[in-house]
Amino acid sequence: MSTAMTTAMDDLGAMLRRHAPREGIWPTALPRVWAIRLDHPGGELAHAVQPASLCVIAQGAKEVRLAEERYVYDAARFMVFTTDLPVSSRVIEATPDRPYLCLRLDFDAAEVAELVARSGPPRAVPPSTAGSDNAAEDTGRGLFVSAVTADMVDASARLMRLLDHPEDHAALAPMAMRELVYRVLRSEQGERLAQVARADSQTQRVHRAIRWLKAHYAQPLRIEALAREAHMSASSLHHHFRALTSMSPLQYQKQLRLQEARRLLIAEGLEVARAGHAVGYESPSQFSREYSRLYGAPPSRDAARRRDATVHRLPA
């Protein structure tokens, strides 16, 4: 890493630390821009639906798991989610003195489409720098890891620097965010993001199916109806959905249901049967069985454990 790039990365880290004063995911004054901090590595995998976004790490490292696949990124590698994906993750490198610090920019589909139209097709360069810690990069998955560039770090630092100048937000923030998206499109795997912006692509059609599942996850899933929503045949939907997400539509729906049920149990204190029913489970035993398989404990025990962990981590 060059001296200039190291300086820009240090600046980015300092600004992220200032805007994330404690552990957590912190919204900023700029829409779609988040500052993320964690002070300790390890622990349980955190389950969440990660939105389509760019993640640039200034300090530390993180692992992300999509089904059975594992991806690792750090200050030398950025991560992109081209669509909303149910993943599990944990920080693997952080200390209180040098916490994990990450900038997340959520994508705007219209902005990506406009940049693709204006800048032309991304370059086709075989990925060679993702590193052996990551799942194969030729799978067409809806996430990828690629080598960070000096231009991307510089653009990230300038975007965060704008937070100190609210009077410039309206004029300069949109340009800074567009530049970051442009840098992704011009990266060695930019075509993966560009596919989402093309209305006639199979990726865009699967993206339609994902949006429908997110809006109707509690409803019974009928593959033929979902395929019609995506303008695909049922067999084509299955094939391309699995290629993008590493799971079937039914498995994706199950992840959405269980993650929402966990939120209802922990954050809202719902009873187990009510939480299962609220997310679409008719059988309490099936709900408990599938919940235990994903989270490693029955719903009531897991919720109690998570609530206790949250209380113990609150500042004194």
PDB file of N, CA and C in Angstrom, residues 2-3 29 70 92 97 164 228 279 310:
ATOM      1  N   SER A   2       0.649   2.179  -0.907  1.00  0.00           N
ATOM      2  CA  SER A   2       1.471   3.368  -1.030  1.00  0.00           C
ATOM      3  C   SER A   2       1.299   4.264   0.193  1.00  0.00           C
ATOM      4  N   THR A   3       2.256   5.213   0.332  1.00  0.00           N
ATOM      5  CA  THR A   3       2.190   6.139   1.464  1.00  0.00           C
ATOM      6  C   THR A   3       0.921   6.984   1.411  1.00  0.00           C
ATOM      7  N   ALA A  29     -25.298  11.702   8.812  1.00  0.00           N
ATOM      8  CA  ALA A  29     -26.154  12.761   8.283  1.00  0.00           C
ATOM      9  C   ALA A  29     -26.354  12.639   6.780  1.00  0.00           C
ATOM     10  N   ARG A  70     -17.778 -18.959   2.401  1.00  0.00           N
ATOM     11  CA  ARG A  70     -17.145 -18.016   3.332  1.00  0.00           C
ATOM     12  C   ARG A  70     -16.350 -16.973   2.551  1.00  0.00           C
ATOM     13  N   ILE A  92     -13.406 -10.659  12.692  1.00  0.00           N
ATOM     14  CA  ILE A  92     -12.343 -11.603  13.050  1.00  0.00           C
ATOM     15  C   ILE A  92     -11.045 -10.891  13.425  1.00  0.00           C
ATOM     16  N   ASP A  97      -8.243  -0.868  21.146  1.00  0.00           N
ATOM     17  CA  ASP A  97      -7.339   0.189  20.676  1.00  0.00           C
ATOM     18  C   ASP A  97      -7.395   0.355  19.159  1.00  0.00           C
ATOM     19  N   ASP A 164     -18.331  16.812   8.114  1.00  0.00           N
ATOM     20  CA  ASP A 164     -17.923  17.976   8.892  1.00  0.00           C
ATOM     21  C   ASP A 164     -18.357  19.289   8.245  1.00  0.00           C
ATOM     22  N   ARG A 228     -43.766 -15.909 -12.312  1.00  0.00           N
ATOM     23  CA  ARG A 228     -44.479 -14.923 -13.131  1.00  0.00           C
ATOM     24  C   ARG A 228     -44.107 -13.509 -12.724  1.00  0.00           C
ATOM     25  N   VAL A 279     -44.818 -14.767  11.332  1.00  0.00           N
ATOM     26  CA  VAL A 279     -43.957 -14.819  10.145  1.00  0.00           C
ATOM     27  C   VAL A 279     -44.379 -15.913   9.167  1.00  0.00           C
ATOM     28  N   THR A 310     -27.401  -8.528  25.568  1.00  0.00           N
ATOM     29  CA  THR A 310     -27.588  -7.104  25.254  1.00  0.00           C
ATOM     30  C   THR A 310     -27.514  -6.273  26.524  1.00  0.00           C
TER      31      THR A 310
END
